[in-house]
Amino acid sequence: MSERLSGTCKWFNEKKGFGYIMPSSGGEDLFVHQSEISARGYRSLGEGEEVEFSVVVDALGKRKAVQVTAPGGGPVTGRGPGEPERGDAPWARESAPGGRFGSSGGGPYGS
């Protein structure tokens, strides 16, 4: 098993299933894919969440985080599906009351 490092989630796009981790030791931010996250159920990371991980170099020579866990090796907390992402206004989410375009129904121009 490779060396375990620590860091903080810089951002994570749950719709696309990836984000970036800032290593505590400094250096470049590391790509992380949801398939490498240890979680109970929904795999995501919350912005600012502390994590532990290993680093591998992919086929293109890029370093990325793998085997991502909470500090101590447990599952991450992450965000649940449908929770607002960074900068995501509650009124713009599909799950907001009245849908994405408010209560007019039918779309951006009403019905």
JSON list of N, CA and C in Angstrom, two decimals, residues 16-43:
[
{"chain": "A", "resi": 16, "resn": "LYS", "atom": "N", "xyz": [-21.06, 15.78, -11.78]},
{"chain": "A", "resi": 16, "resn": "LYS", "atom": "CA", "xyz": [-20.07, 15.18, -12.69]},
{"chain": "A", "resi": 16, "resn": "LYS", "atom": "C", "xyz": [-19.24, 14.10, -12.01]},
{"chain": "A", "resi": 17, "resn": "GLY", "atom": "N", "xyz": [-19.28, 14.04, -10.67]},
{"chain": "A", "resi": 17, "resn": "GLY", "atom": "CA", "xyz": [-18.61, 12.97, -9.95]},
{"chain": "A", "resi": 17, "resn": "GLY", "atom": "C", "xyz": [-17.12, 13.13, -9.78]},
{"chain": "A", "resi": 18, "resn": "PHE", "atom": "N", "xyz": [-16.63, 14.37, -9.76]},
{"chain": "A", "resi": 18, "resn": "PHE", "atom": "CA", "xyz": [-15.20, 14.57, -9.53]},
{"chain": "A", "resi": 18, "resn": "PHE", "atom": "C", "xyz": [-14.96, 15.91, -8.85]},
{"chain": "A", "resi": 19, "resn": "GLY", "atom": "N", "xyz": [-13.73, 16.07, -8.36]},
{"chain": "A", "resi": 19, "resn": "GLY", "atom": "CA", "xyz": [-13.34, 17.31, -7.72]},
{"chain": "A", "resi": 19, "resn": "GLY", "atom": "C", "xyz": [-11.84, 17.34, -7.50]},
{"chain": "A", "resi": 20, "resn": "TYR", "atom": "N", "xyz": [-11.40, 18.21, -6.60]},
{"chain": "A", "resi": 20, "resn": "TYR", "atom": "CA", "xyz": [-9.97, 18.37, -6.33]},
{"chain": "A", "resi": 20, "resn": "TYR", "atom": "C", "xyz": [-9.71, 18.45, -4.84]},
{"chain": "A", "resi": 21, "resn": "ILE", "atom": "N", "xyz": [-8.58, 17.86, -4.44]},
{"chain": "A", "resi": 21, "resn": "ILE", "atom": "CA", "xyz": [-8.13, 17.85, -3.05]},
{"chain": "A", "resi": 21, "resn": "ILE", "atom": "C", "xyz": [-6.85, 18.67, -2.97]},
{"chain": "A", "resi": 22, "resn": "MET", "atom": "N", "xyz": [-6.75, 19.54, -1.94]},
{"chain": "A", "resi": 22, "resn": "MET", "atom": "CA", "xyz": [-5.52, 20.28, -1.66]},
{"chain": "A", "resi": 22, "resn": "MET", "atom": "C", "xyz": [-4.71, 19.48, -0.64]},
{"chain": "A", "resi": 23, "resn": "PRO", "atom": "N", "xyz": [-3.55, 18.96, -1.02]},
{"chain": "A", "resi": 23, "resn": "PRO", "atom": "CA", "xyz": [-2.73, 18.22, -0.06]},
{"chain": "A", "resi": 23, "resn": "PRO", "atom": "C", "xyz": [-2.25, 19.13, 1.07]},
{"chain": "A", "resi": 24, "resn": "SER", "atom": "N", "xyz": [-2.25, 18.63, 2.31]},
{"chain": "A", "resi": 24, "resn": "SER", "atom": "CA", "xyz": [-1.78, 19.41, 3.46]},
{"chain": "A", "resi": 24, "resn": "SER", "atom": "C", "xyz": [-0.31, 19.76, 3.32]},
{"chain": "A", "resi": 25, "resn": "SER", "atom": "N", "xyz": [0.44, 18.92, 2.62]},
{"chain": "A", "resi": 25, "resn": "SER", "atom": "CA", "xyz": [1.88, 19.14, 2.46]},
{"chain": "A", "resi": 25, "resn": "SER", "atom": "C", "xyz": [2.20, 20.17, 1.38]},
{"chain": "A", "resi": 26, "resn": "GLY", "atom": "N", "xyz": [1.17, 20.69, 0.72]},
{"chain": "A", "resi": 26, "resn": "GLY", "atom": "CA", "xyz": [1.38, 21.67, -0.35]},
{"chain": "A", "resi": 26, "resn": "GLY", "atom": "C", "xyz": [1.49, 20.99, -1.70]},
{"chain": "A", "resi": 27, "resn": "GLY", "atom": "N", "xyz": [1.84, 21.75, -2.70]},
{"chain": "A", "resi": 27, "resn": "GLY", "atom": "CA", "xyz": [1.94, 21.21, -4.05]},
{"chain": "A", "resi": 27, "resn": "GLY", "atom": "C", "xyz": [0.64, 21.37, -4.81]},
{"chain": "A", "resi": 28, "resn": "GLU", "atom": "N", "xyz": [0.60, 20.76, -5.98]},
{"chain": "A", "resi": 28, "resn": "GLU", "atom": "CA", "xyz": [-0.57, 20.91, -6.84]},
{"chain": "A", "resi": 28, "resn": "GLU", "atom": "C", "xyz": [-1.79, 20.17, -6.29]},
{"chain": "A", "resi": 29, "resn": "ASP", "atom": "N", "xyz": [-2.97, 20.73, -6.59]},
{"chain": "A", "resi": 29, "resn": "ASP", "atom": "CA", "xyz": [-4.22, 20.07, -6.21]},
{"chain": "A", "resi": 29, "resn": "ASP", "atom": "C", "xyz": [-4.33, 18.75, -6.97]},
{"chain": "A", "resi": 30, "resn": "LEU", "atom": "N", "xyz": [-4.97, 17.77, -6.35]},
{"chain": "A", "resi": 30, "resn": "LEU", "atom": "CA", "xyz": [-5.08, 16.44, -6.94]},
{"chain": "A", "resi": 30, "resn": "LEU", "atom": "C", "xyz": [-6.51, 16.14, -7.35]},
{"chain": "A", "resi": 31, "resn": "PHE", "atom": "N", "xyz": [-6.66, 15.64, -8.57]},
{"chain": "A", "resi": 31, "resn": "PHE", "atom": "CA", "xyz": [-7.95, 15.20, -9.08]},
{"chain": "A", "resi": 31, "resn": "PHE", "atom": "C", "xyz": [-8.45, 14.02, -8.25]},
{"chain": "A", "resi": 32, "resn": "VAL", "atom": "N", "xyz": [-9.75, 13.98, -7.98]},
{"chain": "A", "resi": 32, "resn": "VAL", "atom": "CA", "xyz": [-10.36, 12.83, -7.31]},
{"chain": "A", "resi": 32, "resn": "VAL", "atom": "C", "xyz": [-11.67, 12.50, -8.01]},
{"chain": "A", "resi": 33, "resn": "HIS", "atom": "N", "xyz": [-11.86, 11.22, -8.33]},
{"chain": "A", "resi": 33, "resn": "HIS", "atom": "CA", "xyz": [-13.10, 10.74, -8.95]},
{"chain": "A", "resi": 33, "resn": "HIS", "atom": "C", "xyz": [-13.93, 10.06, -7.87]},
{"chain": "A", "resi": 34, "resn": "GLN", "atom": "N", "xyz": [-15.25, 10.16, -7.99]},
{"chain": "A", "resi": 34, "resn": "GLN", "atom": "CA", "xyz": [-16.15, 9.59, -6.98]},
{"chain": "A", "resi": 34, "resn": "GLN", "atom": "C", "xyz": [-15.92, 8.10, -6.74]},
{"chain": "A", "resi": 35, "resn": "SER", "atom": "N", "xyz": [-15.44, 7.38, -7.75]},
{"chain": "A", "resi": 35, "resn": "SER", "atom": "CA", "xyz": [-15.22, 5.94, -7.60]},
{"chain": "A", "resi": 35, "resn": "SER", "atom": "C", "xyz": [-14.08, 5.62, -6.62]},
{"chain": "A", "resi": 36, "resn": "GLU", "atom": "N", "xyz": [-13.27, 6.62, -6.27]},
{"chain": "A", "resi": 36, "resn": "GLU", "atom": "CA", "xyz": [-12.15, 6.42, -5.34]},
{"chain": "A", "resi": 36, "resn": "GLU", "atom": "C", "xyz": [-12.48, 6.86, -3.92]},
{"chain": "A", "resi": 37, "resn": "ILE", "atom": "N", "xyz": [-13.74, 7.25, -3.67]},
{"chain": "A", "resi": 37, "resn": "ILE", "atom": "CA", "xyz": [-14.15, 7.75, -2.36]},
{"chain": "A", "resi": 37, "resn": "ILE", "atom": "C", "xyz": [-14.81, 6.64, -1.55]},
{"chain": "A", "resi": 38, "resn": "SER", "atom": "N", "xyz": [-14.36, 6.48, -0.30]},
{"chain": "A", "resi": 38, "resn": "SER", "atom": "CA", "xyz": [-14.96, 5.52, 0.62]},
{"chain": "A", "resi": 38, "resn": "SER", "atom": "C", "xyz": [-16.06, 6.24, 1.40]},
{"chain": "A", "resi": 39, "resn": "ALA", "atom": "N", "xyz": [-17.32, 5.85, 1.14]},
{"chain": "A", "resi": 39, "resn": "ALA", "atom": "CA", "xyz": [-18.46, 6.50, 1.81]},
{"chain": "A", "resi": 39, "resn": "ALA", "atom": "C", "xyz": [-19.54, 5.47, 2.07]},
{"chain": "A", "resi": 40, "resn": "ARG", "atom": "N", "xyz": [-20.42, 5.79, 2.98]},
{"chain": "A", "resi": 40, "resn": "ARG", "atom": "CA", "xyz": [-21.62, 4.96, 3.20]},
{"chain": "A", "resi": 40, "resn": "ARG", "atom": "C", "xyz": [-22.67, 5.48, 2.24]},
{"chain": "A", "resi": 41, "resn": "GLY", "atom": "N", "xyz": [-22.97, 4.73, 1.21]},
{"chain": "A", "resi": 41, "resn": "GLY", "atom": "CA", "xyz": [-23.97, 5.17, 0.25]},
{"chain": "A", "resi": 41, "resn": "GLY", "atom": "C", "xyz": [-23.40, 6.14, -0.77]},
{"chain": "A", "resi": 42, "resn": "TYR", "atom": "N", "xyz": [-23.95, 7.34, -0.82]},
{"chain": "A", "resi": 42, "resn": "TYR", "atom": "CA", "xyz": [-23.62, 8.34, -1.84]},
{"chain": "A", "resi": 42, "resn": "TYR", "atom": "C", "xyz": [-22.17, 8.81, -1.70]},
{"chain": "A", "resi": 43, "resn": "ARG", "atom": "N", "xyz": [-21.38, 8.71, -2.77]},
{"chain": "A", "resi": 43, "resn": "ARG", "atom": "CA", "xyz": [-19.96, 9.07, -2.73]},
{"chain": "A", "resi": 43, "resn": "ARG", "atom": "C", "xyz": [-19.76, 10.50, -3.22]}
]
